[in-house]
Coordinates of C-alpha atoms in Angstrom, one line a residue:
M401 CA 0.0 0.0 0.0
N402 CA 2.9 2.3 0.6
T403 CA 4.1 2.1 -2.9
S404 CA 0.5 2.7 -4.2
K405 CA 0.3 6.0 -2.4
Y406 CA 3.4 7.3 -4.2
Y407 CA 2.2 6.1 -7.6
L408 CA -1.2 7.8 -7.1
L409 CA 0.6 11.1 -6.5
I410 CA 1.7 11.1 -10.2
P411 CA -1.8 11.5 -11.7
T412 CA -2.8 13.8 -8.9
L413 CA 0.1 16.2 -9.5
F414 CA -0.5 15.9 -13.3
T415 CA -4.1 16.9 -12.7
I416 CA -3.0 19.9 -10.6
V417 CA -0.5 21.0 -13.3
I418 CA -3.0 20.7 -16.2
T419 CA -5.7 22.5 -14.2
C420 CA -3.2 25.4 -13.5
I421 CA -2.2 25.6 -17.1
A422 CA -5.9 25.6 -18.2
F423 CA -6.8 28.2 -15.6
F424 CA -4.1 30.7 -16.6
A425 CA -4.3 30.0 -20.3
K426 CA -8.1 30.2 -20.6
D427 CA -9.0 32.5 -17.8
A428 CA -11.4 30.0 -16.3
D429 CA -13.7 30.7 -13.4
L430 CA -13.5 28.9 -10.0
A431 CA -16.4 26.5 -10.8
S432 CA -14.6 25.2 -13.9
V433 CA -11.4 24.8 -12.0
F434 CA -13.1 22.6 -9.5
Y435 CA -14.8 20.7 -12.3
M436 CA -11.4 20.2 -14.0
L437 CA -9.8 19.1 -10.8
F438 CA -12.5 16.6 -9.8
W439 CA -13.2 15.0 -13.2
G440 CA -9.6 15.3 -14.4
W441 CA -8.3 13.6 -11.3
L442 CA -10.9 10.8 -11.8
F443 CA -9.9 10.4 -15.4
Y444 CA -6.2 10.4 -15.0
T445 CA -6.3 8.2 -11.8
A446 CA -8.7 5.5 -13.2
P447 CA -6.0 3.1 -14.6
F448 CA -4.0 3.5 -11.4
G449 CA -7.1 2.8 -9.3
I450 CA -8.1 -0.3 -11.3
W451 CA -4.5 -1.6 -11.0
L452 CA -4.7 -0.9 -7.2
V453 CA -7.9 -2.9 -6.9
F454 CA -6.4 -5.7 -8.9
I455 CA -3.2 -6.0 -6.8
H456 CA -5.3 -6.0 -3.6
W457 CA -7.3 -8.8 -5.1
A458 CA -4.6 -10.9 -6.7
K459 CA -1.7 -10.2 -4.4
P460 CA 1.1 -10.3 -7.1
S461 CA 4.7 -9.9 -6.3
A462 CA 6.2 -6.4 -5.7
L463 CA 7.9 -6.5 -9.1
V464 CA 4.6 -7.2 -10.9
Q465 CA 2.9 -4.4 -8.8
H466 CA 5.6 -2.0 -9.9
S467 CA 5.4 -3.1 -13.5
G468 CA 1.7 -2.3 -13.6
Y469 CA 2.2 1.2 -12.1
V470 CA 5.1 1.9 -14.5
A471 CA 2.7 0.9 -17.4
C472 CA 0.2 3.4 -16.1
V473 CA 2.8 6.1 -15.8
L474 CA 4.2 5.4 -19.3
S475 CA 0.7 5.5 -20.8
L476 CA 0.1 8.9 -19.1
I477 CA 3.4 10.2 -20.4
V478 CA 2.8 9.0 -24.0
I479 CA -0.7 10.3 -24.3
S480 CA 0.0 13.6 -22.7
S481 CA 3.1 14.1 -24.9
F482 CA 0.8 13.8 -27.9
W483 CA -1.4 16.4 -26.3
L484 CA 1.1 18.9 -24.8
L485 CA 4.1 18.8 -27.2
P486 CA 2.6 19.5 -30.6
P487 CA -0.5 21.6 -29.7
D488 CA -3.7 20.2 -31.2
P489 CA -5.1 23.0 -33.5
S490 CA -8.6 21.5 -33.5
G491 CA -9.0 21.9 -29.7
L492 CA -10.4 18.4 -29.6
P493 CA -8.0 16.2 -27.6
L494 CA -9.1 12.9 -29.2
Q495 CA -5.8 11.2 -28.2
W496 CA -7.1 11.1 -24.6
S497 CA -9.7 8.5 -25.8
M498 CA -6.7 6.1 -26.1
Y499 CA -5.4 6.7 -22.5
W500 CA -7.4 3.9 -20.8
P501 CA -7.0 1.3 -23.6
L502 CA -3.3 2.0 -23.8
S503 CA -3.0 1.7 -20.1
A504 CA -4.8 -1.6 -20.2
I505 CA -2.6 -2.9 -23.0
L506 CA 0.6 -1.8 -21.3
I507 CA -0.5 -3.1 -17.9
A508 CA -1.3 -6.5 -19.4
A509 CA 2.0 -6.6 -21.4
F510 CA 4.2 -5.4 -18.5
G511 CA 2.5 -7.4 -15.8
V512 CA 2.3 -10.7 -17.7
S513 CA 5.9 -10.3 -19.0
V514 CA 7.3 -9.7 -15.5
Y515 CA 5.1 -12.5 -14.1
I516 CA 6.4 -15.0 -16.7
F517 CA 10.0 -13.8 -16.1
E518 CA 9.6 -14.4 -12.4
R519 CA 8.2 -17.9 -13.0
I520 CA 11.0 -18.8 -15.4
R521 CA 13.6 -17.4 -13.0
G522 CA 12.0 -19.3 -10.2
T523 CA 11.6 -16.4 -7.7

């Protein structure tokens, strides 16, 4: 559980940074800031939360737990880099629709790979 708290800080800090950027760039009001904070946090944290529920249910090894969280972080970095680095001229951030599926794919790939590696290695 200790490790999970630290990994959950990543989407939380990301939400705060994105909300601050939106607030200063778009001159948003206080209600929209709270809206962005709440729904943004839920959106960015969902893959981390699902992985947290899974590790409490399945009790995998620490290495498998870390691999799932690393997959979530990598997914967040990849999708946000498509959104933040080359600005989207349309204003429709469609790449965010790939965030959850990419997280699921990476979690499955990383988690299963590490699990198989541990079984082969015999740890």
